[in-house]
mmCIF file of C-alpha atoms and ligand atoms in Angstrom:
data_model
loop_
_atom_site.group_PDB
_atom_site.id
_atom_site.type_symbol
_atom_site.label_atom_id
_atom_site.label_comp_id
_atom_site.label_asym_id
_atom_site.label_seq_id
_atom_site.Cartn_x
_atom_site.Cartn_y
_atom_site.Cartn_z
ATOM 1 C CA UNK W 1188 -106.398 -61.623 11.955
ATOM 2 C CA UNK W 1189 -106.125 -58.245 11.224
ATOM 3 C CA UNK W 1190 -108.983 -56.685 9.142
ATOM 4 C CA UNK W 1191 -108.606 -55.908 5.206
ATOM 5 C CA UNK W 1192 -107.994 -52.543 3.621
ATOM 6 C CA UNK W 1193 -110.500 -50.860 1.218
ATOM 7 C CA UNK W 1194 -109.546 -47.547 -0.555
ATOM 8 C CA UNK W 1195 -112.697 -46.076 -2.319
ATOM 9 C CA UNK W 1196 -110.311 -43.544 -4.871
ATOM 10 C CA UNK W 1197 -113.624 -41.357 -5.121
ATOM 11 C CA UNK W 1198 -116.623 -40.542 -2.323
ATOM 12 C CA UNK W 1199 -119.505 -39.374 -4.117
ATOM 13 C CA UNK W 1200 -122.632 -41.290 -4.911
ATOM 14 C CA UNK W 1201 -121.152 -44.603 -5.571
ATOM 15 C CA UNK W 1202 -117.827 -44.430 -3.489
ATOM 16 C CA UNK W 1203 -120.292 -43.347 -0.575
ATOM 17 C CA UNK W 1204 -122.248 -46.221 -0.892
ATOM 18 C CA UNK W 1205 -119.570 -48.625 -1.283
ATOM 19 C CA UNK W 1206 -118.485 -47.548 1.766
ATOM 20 C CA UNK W 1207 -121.664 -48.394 3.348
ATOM 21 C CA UNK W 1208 -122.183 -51.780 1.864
ATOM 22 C CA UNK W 1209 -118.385 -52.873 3.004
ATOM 23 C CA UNK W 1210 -119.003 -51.575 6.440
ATOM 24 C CA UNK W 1211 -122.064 -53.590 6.842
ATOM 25 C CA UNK W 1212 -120.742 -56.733 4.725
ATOM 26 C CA UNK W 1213 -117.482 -56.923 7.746
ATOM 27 C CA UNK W 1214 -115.679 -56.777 4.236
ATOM 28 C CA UNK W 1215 -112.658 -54.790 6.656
ATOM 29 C CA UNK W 1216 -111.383 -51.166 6.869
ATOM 30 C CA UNK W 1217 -112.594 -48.527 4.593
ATOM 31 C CA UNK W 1218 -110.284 -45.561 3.386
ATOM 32 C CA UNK W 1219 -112.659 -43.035 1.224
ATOM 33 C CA UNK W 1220 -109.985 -40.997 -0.836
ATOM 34 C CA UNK W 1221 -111.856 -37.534 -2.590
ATOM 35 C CA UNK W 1222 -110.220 -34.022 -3.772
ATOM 36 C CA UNK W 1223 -113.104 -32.466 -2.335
ATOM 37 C CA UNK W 1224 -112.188 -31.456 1.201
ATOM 38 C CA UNK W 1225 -113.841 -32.097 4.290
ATOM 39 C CA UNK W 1226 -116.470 -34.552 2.081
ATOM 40 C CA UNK W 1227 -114.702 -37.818 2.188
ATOM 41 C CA UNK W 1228 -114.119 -37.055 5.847
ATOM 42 C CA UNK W 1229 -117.747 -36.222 6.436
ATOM 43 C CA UNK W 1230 -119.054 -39.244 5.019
ATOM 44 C CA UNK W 1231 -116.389 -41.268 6.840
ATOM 45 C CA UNK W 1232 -117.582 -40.004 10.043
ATOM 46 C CA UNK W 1233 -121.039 -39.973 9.729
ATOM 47 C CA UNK W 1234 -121.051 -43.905 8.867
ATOM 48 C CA UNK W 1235 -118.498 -44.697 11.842
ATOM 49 C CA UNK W 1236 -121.691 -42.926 13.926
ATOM 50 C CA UNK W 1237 -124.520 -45.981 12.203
ATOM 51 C CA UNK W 1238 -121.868 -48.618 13.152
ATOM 52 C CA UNK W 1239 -123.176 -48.998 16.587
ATOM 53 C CA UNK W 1240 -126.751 -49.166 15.721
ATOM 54 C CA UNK W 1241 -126.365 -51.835 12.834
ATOM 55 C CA UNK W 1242 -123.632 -52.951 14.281
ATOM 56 C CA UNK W 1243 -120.157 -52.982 12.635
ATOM 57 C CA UNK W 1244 -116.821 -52.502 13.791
ATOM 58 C CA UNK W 1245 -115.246 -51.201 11.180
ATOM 59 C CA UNK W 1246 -112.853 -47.834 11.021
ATOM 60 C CA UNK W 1247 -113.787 -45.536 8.376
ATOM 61 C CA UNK W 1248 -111.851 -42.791 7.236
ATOM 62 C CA UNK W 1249 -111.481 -39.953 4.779
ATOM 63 C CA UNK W 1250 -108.780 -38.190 3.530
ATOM 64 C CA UNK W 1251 -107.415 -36.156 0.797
ATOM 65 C CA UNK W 1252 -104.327 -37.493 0.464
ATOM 66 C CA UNK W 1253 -103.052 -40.775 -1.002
ATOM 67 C CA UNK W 1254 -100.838 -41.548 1.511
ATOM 68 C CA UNK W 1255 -103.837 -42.447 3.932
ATOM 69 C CA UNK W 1256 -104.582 -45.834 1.276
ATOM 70 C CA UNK W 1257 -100.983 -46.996 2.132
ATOM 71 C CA UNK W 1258 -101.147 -50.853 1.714
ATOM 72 C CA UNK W 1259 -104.856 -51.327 0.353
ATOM 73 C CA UNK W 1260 -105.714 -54.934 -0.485
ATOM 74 C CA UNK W 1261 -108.370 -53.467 -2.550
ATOM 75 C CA UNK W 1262 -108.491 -50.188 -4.332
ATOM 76 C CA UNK W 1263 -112.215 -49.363 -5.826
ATOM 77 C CA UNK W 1264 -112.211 -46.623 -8.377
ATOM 78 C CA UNK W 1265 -115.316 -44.295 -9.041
ATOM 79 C CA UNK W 1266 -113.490 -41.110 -9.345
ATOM 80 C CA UNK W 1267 -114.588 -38.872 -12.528
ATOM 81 C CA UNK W 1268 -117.356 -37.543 -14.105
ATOM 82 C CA UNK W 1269 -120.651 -39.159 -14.185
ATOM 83 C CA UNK W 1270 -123.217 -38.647 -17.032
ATOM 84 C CA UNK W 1271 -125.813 -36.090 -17.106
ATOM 85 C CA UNK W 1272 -128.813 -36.294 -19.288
ATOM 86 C CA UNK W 1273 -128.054 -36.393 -23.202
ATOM 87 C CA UNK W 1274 -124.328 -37.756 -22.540
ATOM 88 C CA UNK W 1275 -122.935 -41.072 -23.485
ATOM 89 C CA UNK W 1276 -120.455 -42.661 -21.404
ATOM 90 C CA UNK W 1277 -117.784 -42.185 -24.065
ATOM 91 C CA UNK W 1278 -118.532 -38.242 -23.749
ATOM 92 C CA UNK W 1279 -116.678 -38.489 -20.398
ATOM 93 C CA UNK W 1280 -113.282 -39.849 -21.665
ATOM 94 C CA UNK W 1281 -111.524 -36.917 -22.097
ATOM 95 C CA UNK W 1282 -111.881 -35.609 -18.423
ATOM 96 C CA UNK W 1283 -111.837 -39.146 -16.819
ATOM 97 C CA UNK W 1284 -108.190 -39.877 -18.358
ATOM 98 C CA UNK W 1285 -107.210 -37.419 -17.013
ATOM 99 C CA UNK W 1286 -108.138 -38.324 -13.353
ATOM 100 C CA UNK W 1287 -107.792 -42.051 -14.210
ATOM 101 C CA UNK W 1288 -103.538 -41.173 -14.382
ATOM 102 C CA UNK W 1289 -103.601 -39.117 -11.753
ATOM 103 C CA UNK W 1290 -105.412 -42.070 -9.304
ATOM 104 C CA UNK W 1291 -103.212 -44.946 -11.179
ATOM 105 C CA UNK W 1292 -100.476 -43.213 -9.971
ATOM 106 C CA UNK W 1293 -101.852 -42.538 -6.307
ATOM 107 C CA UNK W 1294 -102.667 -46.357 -6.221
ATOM 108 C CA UNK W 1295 -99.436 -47.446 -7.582
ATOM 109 C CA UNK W 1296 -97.139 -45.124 -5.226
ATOM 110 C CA UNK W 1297 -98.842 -46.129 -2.290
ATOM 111 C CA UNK W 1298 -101.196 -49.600 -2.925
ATOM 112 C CA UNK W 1299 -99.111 -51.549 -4.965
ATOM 113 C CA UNK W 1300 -100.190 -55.134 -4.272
ATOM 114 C CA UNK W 1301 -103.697 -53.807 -4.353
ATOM 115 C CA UNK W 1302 -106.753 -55.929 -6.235
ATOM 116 C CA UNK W 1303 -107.728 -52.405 -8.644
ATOM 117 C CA UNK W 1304 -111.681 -52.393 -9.735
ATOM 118 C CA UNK W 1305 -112.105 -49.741 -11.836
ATOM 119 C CA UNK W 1306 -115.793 -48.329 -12.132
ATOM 120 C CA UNK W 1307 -115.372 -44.651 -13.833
ATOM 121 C CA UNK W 1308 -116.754 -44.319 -17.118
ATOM 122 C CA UNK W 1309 -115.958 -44.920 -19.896
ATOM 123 C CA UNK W 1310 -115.570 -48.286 -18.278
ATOM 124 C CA UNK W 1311 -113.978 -49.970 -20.777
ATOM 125 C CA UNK W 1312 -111.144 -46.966 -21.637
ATOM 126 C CA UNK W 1313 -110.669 -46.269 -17.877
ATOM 127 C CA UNK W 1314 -110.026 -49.810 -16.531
ATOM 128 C CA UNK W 1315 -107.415 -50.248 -19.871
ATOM 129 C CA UNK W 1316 -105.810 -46.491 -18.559
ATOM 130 C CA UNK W 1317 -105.498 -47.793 -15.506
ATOM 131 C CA UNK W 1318 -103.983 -51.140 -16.232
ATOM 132 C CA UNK W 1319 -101.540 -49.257 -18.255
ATOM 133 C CA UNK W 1320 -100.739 -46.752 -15.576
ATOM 134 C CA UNK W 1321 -100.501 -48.792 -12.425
ATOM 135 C CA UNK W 1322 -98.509 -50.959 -14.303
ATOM 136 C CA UNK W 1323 -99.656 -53.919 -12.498
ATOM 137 C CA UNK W 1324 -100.999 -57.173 -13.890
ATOM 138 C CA UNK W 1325 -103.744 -58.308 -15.590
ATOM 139 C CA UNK W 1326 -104.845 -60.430 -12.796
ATOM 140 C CA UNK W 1327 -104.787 -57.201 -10.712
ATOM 141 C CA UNK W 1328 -107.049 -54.644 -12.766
ATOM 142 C CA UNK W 1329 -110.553 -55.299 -13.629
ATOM 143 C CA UNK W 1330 -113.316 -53.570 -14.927
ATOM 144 C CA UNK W 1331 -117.007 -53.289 -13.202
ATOM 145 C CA UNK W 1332 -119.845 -53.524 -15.247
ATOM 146 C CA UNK W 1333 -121.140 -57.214 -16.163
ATOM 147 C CA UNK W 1334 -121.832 -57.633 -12.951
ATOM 148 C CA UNK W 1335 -124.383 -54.465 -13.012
ATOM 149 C CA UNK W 1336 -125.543 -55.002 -16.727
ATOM 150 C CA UNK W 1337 -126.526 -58.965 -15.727
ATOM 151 C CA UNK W 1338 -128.299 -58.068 -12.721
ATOM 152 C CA UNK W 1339 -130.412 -55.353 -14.723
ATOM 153 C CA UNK W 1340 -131.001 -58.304 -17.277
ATOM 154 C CA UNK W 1341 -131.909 -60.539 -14.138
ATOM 155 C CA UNK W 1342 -134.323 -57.461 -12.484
ATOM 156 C CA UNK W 1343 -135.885 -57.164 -15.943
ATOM 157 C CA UNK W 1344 -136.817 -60.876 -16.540
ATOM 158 C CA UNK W 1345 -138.095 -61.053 -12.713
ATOM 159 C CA UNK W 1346 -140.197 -58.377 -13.170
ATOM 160 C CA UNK W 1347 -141.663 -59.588 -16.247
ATOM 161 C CA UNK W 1348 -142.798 -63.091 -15.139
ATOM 162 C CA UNK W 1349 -143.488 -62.217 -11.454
ATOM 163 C CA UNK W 1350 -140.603 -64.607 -10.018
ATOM 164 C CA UNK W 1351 -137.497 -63.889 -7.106
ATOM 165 C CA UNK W 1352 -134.605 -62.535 -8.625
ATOM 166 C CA UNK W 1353 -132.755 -65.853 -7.094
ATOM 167 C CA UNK W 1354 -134.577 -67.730 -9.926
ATOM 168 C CA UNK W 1355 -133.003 -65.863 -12.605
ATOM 169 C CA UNK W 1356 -130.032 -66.596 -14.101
ATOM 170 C CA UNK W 1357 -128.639 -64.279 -16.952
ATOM 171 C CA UNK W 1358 -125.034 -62.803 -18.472
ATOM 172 C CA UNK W 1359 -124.346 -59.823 -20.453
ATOM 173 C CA UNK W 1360 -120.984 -59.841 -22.015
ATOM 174 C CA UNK W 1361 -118.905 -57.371 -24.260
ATOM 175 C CA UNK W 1362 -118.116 -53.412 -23.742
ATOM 176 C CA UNK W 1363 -120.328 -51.508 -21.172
ATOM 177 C CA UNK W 1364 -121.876 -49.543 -24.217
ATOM 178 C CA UNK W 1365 -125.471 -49.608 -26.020
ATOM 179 C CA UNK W 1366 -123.897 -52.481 -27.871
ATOM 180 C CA UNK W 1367 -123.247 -54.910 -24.627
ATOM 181 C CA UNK W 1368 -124.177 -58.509 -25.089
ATOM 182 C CA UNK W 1369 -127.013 -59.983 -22.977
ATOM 183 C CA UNK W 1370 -126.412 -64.096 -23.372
ATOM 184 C CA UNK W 1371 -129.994 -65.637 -24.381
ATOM 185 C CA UNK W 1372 -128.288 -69.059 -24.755
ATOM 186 C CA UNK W 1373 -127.740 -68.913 -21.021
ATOM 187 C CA UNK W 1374 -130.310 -67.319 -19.686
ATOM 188 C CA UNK W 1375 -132.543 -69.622 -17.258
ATOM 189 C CA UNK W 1376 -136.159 -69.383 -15.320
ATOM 190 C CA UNK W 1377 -135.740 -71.999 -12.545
ATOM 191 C CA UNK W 1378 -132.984 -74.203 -14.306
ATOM 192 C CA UNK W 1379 -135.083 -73.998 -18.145
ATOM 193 C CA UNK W 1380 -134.403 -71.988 -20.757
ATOM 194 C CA UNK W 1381 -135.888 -68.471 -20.905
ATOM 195 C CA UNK W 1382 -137.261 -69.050 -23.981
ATOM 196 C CA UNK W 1383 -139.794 -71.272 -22.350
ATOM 197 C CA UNK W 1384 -141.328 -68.548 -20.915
ATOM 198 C CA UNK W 1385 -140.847 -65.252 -22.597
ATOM 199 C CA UNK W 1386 -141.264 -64.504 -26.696
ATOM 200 C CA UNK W 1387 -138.998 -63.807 -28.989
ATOM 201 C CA UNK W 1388 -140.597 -60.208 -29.271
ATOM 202 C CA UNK W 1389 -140.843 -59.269 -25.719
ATOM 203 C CA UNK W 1390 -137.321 -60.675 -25.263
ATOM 204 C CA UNK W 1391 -135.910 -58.146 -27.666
ATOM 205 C CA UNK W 1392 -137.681 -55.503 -25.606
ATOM 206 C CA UNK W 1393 -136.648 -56.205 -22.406
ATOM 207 C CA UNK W 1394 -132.640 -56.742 -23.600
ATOM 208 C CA UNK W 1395 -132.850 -53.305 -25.412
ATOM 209 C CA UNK W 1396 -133.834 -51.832 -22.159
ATOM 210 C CA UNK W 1397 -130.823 -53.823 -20.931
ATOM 211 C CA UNK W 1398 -128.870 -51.780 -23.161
ATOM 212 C CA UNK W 1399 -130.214 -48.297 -22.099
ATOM 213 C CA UNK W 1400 -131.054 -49.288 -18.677
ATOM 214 C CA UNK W 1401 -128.132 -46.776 -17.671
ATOM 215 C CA UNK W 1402 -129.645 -43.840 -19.510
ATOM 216 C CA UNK W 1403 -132.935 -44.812 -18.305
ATOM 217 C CA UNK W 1404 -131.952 -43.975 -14.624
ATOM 218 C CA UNK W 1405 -129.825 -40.704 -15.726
ATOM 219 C CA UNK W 1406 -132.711 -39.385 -17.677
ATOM 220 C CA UNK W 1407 -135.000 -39.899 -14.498
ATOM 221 C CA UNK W 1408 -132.091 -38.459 -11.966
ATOM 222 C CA UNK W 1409 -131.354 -35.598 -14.393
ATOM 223 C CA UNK W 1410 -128.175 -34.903 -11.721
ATOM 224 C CA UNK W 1411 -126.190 -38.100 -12.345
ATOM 225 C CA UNK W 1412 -126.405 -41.929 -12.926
ATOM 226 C CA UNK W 1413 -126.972 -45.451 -10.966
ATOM 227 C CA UNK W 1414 -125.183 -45.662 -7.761
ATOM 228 C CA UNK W 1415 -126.740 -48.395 -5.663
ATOM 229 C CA UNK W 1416 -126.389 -50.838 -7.894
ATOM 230 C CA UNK W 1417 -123.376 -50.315 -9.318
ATOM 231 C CA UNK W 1418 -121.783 -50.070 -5.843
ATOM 232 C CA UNK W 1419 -123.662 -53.437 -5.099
ATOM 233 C CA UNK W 1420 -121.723 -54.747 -7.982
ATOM 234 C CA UNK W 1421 -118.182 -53.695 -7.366
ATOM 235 C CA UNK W 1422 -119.078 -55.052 -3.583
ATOM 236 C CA UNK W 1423 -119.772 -58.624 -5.081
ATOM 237 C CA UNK W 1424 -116.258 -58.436 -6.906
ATOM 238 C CA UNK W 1425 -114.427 -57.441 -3.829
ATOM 239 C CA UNK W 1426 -115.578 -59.921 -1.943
ATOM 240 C CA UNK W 1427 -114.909 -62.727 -4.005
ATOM 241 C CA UNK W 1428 -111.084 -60.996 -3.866
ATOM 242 C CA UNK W 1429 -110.808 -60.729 -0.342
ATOM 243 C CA UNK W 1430 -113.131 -63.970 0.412
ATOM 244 C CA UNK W 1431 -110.961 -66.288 -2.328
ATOM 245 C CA UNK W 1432 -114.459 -67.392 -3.539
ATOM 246 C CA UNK W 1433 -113.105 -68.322 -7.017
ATOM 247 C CA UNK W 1434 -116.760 -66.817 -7.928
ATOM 248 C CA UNK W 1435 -117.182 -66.915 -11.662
ATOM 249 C CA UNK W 1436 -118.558 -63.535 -12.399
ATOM 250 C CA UNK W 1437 -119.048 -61.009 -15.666
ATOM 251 C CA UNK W 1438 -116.345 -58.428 -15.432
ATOM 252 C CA UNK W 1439 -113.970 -56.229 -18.081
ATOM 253 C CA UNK W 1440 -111.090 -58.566 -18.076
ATOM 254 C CA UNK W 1441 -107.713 -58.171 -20.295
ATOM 255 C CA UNK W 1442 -107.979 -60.458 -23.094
ATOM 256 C CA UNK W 1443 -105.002 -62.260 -24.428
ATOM 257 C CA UNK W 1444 -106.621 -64.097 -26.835
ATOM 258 C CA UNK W 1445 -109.837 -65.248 -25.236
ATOM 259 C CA UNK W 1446 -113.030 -65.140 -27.712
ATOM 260 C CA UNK W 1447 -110.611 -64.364 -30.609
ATOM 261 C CA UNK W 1448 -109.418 -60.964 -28.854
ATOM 262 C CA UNK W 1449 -105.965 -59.973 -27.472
ATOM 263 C CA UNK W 1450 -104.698 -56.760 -26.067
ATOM 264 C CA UNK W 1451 -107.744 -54.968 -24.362
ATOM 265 C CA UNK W 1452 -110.443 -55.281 -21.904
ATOM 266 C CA UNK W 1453 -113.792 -56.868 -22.871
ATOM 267 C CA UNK W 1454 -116.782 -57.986 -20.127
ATOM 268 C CA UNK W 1455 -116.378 -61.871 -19.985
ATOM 269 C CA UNK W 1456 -116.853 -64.702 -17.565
ATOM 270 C CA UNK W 1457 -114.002 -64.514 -15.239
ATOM 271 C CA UNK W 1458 -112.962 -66.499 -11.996
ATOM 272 C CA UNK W 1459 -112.624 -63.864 -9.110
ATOM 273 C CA UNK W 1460 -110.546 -65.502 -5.974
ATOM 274 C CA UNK W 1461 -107.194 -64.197 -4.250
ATOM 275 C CA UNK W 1462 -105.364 -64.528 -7.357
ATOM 276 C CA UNK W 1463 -107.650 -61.762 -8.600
ATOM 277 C CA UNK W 1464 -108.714 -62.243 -12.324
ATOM 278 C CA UNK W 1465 -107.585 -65.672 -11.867
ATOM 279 C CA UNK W 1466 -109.059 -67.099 -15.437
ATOM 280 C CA UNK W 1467 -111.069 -65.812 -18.174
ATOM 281 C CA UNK W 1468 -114.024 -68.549 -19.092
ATOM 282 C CA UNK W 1469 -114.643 -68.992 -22.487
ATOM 283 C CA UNK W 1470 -118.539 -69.772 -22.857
ATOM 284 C CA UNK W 1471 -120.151 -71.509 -26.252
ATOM 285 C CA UNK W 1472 -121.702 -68.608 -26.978
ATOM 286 C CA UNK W 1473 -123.823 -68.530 -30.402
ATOM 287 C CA UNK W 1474 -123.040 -67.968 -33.689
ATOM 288 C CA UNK W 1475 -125.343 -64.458 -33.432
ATOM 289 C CA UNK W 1476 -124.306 -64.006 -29.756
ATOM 290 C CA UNK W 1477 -120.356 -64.601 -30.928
ATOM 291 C CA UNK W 1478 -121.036 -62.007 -33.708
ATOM 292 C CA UNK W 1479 -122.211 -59.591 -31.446
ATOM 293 C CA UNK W 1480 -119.277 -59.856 -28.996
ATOM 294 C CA UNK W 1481 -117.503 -58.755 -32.164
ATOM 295 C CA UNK W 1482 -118.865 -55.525 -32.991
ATOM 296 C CA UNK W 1483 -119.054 -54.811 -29.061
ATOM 297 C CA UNK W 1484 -115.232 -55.474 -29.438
ATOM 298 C CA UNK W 1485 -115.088 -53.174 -31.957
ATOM 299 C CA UNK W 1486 -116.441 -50.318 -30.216
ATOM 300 C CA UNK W 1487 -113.828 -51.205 -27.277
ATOM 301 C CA UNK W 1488 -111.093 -51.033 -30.058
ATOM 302 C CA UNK W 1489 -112.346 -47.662 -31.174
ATOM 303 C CA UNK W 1490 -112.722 -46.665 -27.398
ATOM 304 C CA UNK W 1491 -109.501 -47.481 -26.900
ATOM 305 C CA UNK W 1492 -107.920 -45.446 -30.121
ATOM 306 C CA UNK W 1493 -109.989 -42.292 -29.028
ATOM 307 C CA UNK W 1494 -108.262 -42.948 -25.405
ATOM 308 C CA UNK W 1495 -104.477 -43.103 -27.241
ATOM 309 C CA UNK W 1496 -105.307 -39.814 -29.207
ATOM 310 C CA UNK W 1497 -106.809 -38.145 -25.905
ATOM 311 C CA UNK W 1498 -103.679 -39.101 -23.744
ATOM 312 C CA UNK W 1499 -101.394 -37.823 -26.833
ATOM 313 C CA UNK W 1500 -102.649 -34.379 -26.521
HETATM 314 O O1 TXD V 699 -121.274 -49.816 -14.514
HETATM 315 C C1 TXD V 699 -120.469 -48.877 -14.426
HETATM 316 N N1 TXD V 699 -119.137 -49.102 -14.467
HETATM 317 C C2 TXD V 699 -121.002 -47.444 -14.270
HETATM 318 C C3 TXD V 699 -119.948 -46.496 -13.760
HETATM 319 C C4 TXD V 699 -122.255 -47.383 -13.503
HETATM 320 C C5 TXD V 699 -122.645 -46.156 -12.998
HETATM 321 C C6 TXD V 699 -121.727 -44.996 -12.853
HETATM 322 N N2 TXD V 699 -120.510 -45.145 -13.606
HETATM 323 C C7 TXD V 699 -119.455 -44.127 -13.441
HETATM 324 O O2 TXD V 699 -118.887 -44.145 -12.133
HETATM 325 C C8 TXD V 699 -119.909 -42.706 -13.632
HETATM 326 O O3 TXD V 699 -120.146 -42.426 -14.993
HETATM 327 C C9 TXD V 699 -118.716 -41.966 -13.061
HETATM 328 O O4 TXD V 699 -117.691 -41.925 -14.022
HETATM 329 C C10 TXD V 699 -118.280 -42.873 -11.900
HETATM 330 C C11 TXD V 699 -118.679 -42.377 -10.550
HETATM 331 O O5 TXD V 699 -120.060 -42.192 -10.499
HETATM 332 P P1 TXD V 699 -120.677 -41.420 -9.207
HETATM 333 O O6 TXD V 699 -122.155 -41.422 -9.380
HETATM 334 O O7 TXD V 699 -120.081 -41.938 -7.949
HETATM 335 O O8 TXD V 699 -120.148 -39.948 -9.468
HETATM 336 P P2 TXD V 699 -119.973 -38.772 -8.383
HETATM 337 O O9 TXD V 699 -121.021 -38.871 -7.334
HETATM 338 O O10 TXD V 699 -119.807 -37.513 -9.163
HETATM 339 O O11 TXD V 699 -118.582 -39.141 -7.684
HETATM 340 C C12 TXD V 699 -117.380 -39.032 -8.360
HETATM 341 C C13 TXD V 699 -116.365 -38.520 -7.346
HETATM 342 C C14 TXD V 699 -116.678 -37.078 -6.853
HETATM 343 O O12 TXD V 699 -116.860 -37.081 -5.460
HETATM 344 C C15 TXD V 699 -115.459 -36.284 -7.264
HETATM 345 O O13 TXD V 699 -115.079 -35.283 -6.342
HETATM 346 C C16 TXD V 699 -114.415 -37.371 -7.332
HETATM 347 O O14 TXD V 699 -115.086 -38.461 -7.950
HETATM 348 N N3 TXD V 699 -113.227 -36.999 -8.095
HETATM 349 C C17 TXD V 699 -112.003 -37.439 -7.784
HETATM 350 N N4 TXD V 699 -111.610 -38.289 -6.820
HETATM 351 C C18 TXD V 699 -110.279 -38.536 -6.792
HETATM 352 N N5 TXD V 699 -109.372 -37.994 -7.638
HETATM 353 C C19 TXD V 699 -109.763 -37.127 -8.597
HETATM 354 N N6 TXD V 699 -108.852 -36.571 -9.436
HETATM 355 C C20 TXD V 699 -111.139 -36.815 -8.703
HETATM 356 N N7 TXD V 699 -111.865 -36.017 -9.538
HETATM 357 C C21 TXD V 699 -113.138 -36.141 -9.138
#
């Protein structure tokens, strides 16, 4: 059977280590698109030279030029601006619209049955952009960040009561924003309830630095943002795609009236398999946890409006 297509529409920090991580997952054929010349092509060539020592067999290109992701079953989308110290995420909308079009279109032209997962900041704006400007379906454009927001929410709980990571179960839900929604009511230590273990007090700590836990790393970088783990993340999502795992996994999904929202994306429990977004799960969340969600919601609506006055200009 022949081997799947992966087009990484971006090759710095993140795109570069997606690359990696497919390569060594046997996820298929990687395509890293960049405007920067000669750098996609570098990196492309320099991991085709570790796949003998790990090994894998996969081809690796770069390219400048769209026509190279002809046919992608997967598209993954880091190409913008990342933050620098004293930036939000919603500081980079303006210039990330502007590339977001410009790669919708490349994808759509040439990828058009593609599985789109948008990373770029602002997360929420860009993966609505690109839904918008692919033109494809819901089901085919998804957002990356629950996945990366959890696992920090996971990592911080771990490292708190000395435990594996396996033995940690926890969600965070709503816009990928200071107000995101880590989910106490399902958060588990070994099967019980987190609350069995942690205290009310240090539990607001630790989901605070949830919240941050992206400025925490820029502020220590000073040069850009997270990259291993966000490229772990968009991995995960990929293969659940290409794998039909029918994984149920926290992503920005396009709401049609799911948790009392319609008409934009939002991070919620959604079943990844070969139909893509294949259903949005709709958790009893509580009544604080519900409210939350809300004013997360909100900030995604206000996102949005800021992206419609940006793209009028
Ligand atoms: O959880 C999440 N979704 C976030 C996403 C987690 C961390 C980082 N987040 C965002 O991902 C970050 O704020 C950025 O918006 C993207 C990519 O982050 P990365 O760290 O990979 O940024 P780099 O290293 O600057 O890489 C961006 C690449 C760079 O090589 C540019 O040359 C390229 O994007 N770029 C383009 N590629 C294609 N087409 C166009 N127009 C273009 N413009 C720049």
């Amino acid at each position: 059977m022949a081997r799947k297509k992966i087009a990484l529409i971006g090759a710095g920090n993140i795109g570069g280590t997606l690359a990696h991580l497919a390569a060594l997952g046997g996820l298929g054929d990687v395509v890293l698109f960049d405007v920067v010349d000669g750098m996609p092509q570098g990196k492309a060539l320099d991991l085709m030279e570790a796949g003998p020592i790990e090994p894998y067999d996969a081809t690796i290109t770069g390219t400048n030029d769209y026509k190279d992701i002809k046919d992608a079953d997967v598209c993954i989308v880091t190409a913008g601006l990342a933050r620098k110290p004293g930036m939000s995420r919603d500081d980079l909308l303006a210039t990330n619209s502007k590339i977001m079009t410009q790669v919708s279109e490349g994808i759509a032209a040439n990828a058009p049955n593609a599985f789109v997962i948008i990373v770029s900041n602002p997360l929420d704006a860009m993966v609505t952009l690109a839904k918008r400007a692919t033109g494809f379906p819901k089901q085919r454009v998804v957002g990356m960040a629950g996945v990366l927001d959890s696992a920090r929410y996971r990592t911080f709980l771990a490292m708190e009561l000395g435990v594996s990571v396996e033995s940690v179960q926890a969600l965070v839900l709503g816009g990928h924003g200071d107000d995101m929604v880590p989910v106490r009511s399902s958060c588990t230590v070994g099967g019980a309830p987190v609350t069995d273990f942690i205290s009310e007090t240090r539990l607001v700590e630790i989901e605070d630095r949830v919240r941050k836990a992206g400025g925490e790393i820029v502020a220590l970088l000073k040069t850009g943002s997270a990259f291993y783990s966000p490229a772990t993340a968009a991995i995960r999502m990929a293969r659940a795609y290409l794998h039909d795992k029918g994984e149920i996994l926290p992503v920005a999904a396009y709401l049609e009236g799911e948790y009392g929202h319609s008409g934009f994306y939002l991070g919620v429990p959604a079943r990844i398999g070969a139909g893509g977004v294949e259903q949005v799960i709709e958790l009893n969340l509580s009544e604080d946890e519900a409210k939350q969600l809300t004013v997360s919601a909100e900030h995604v609506k206000e996102l949005v409006g800021a992206l419609d006055k940006v793209l009028e200009q």
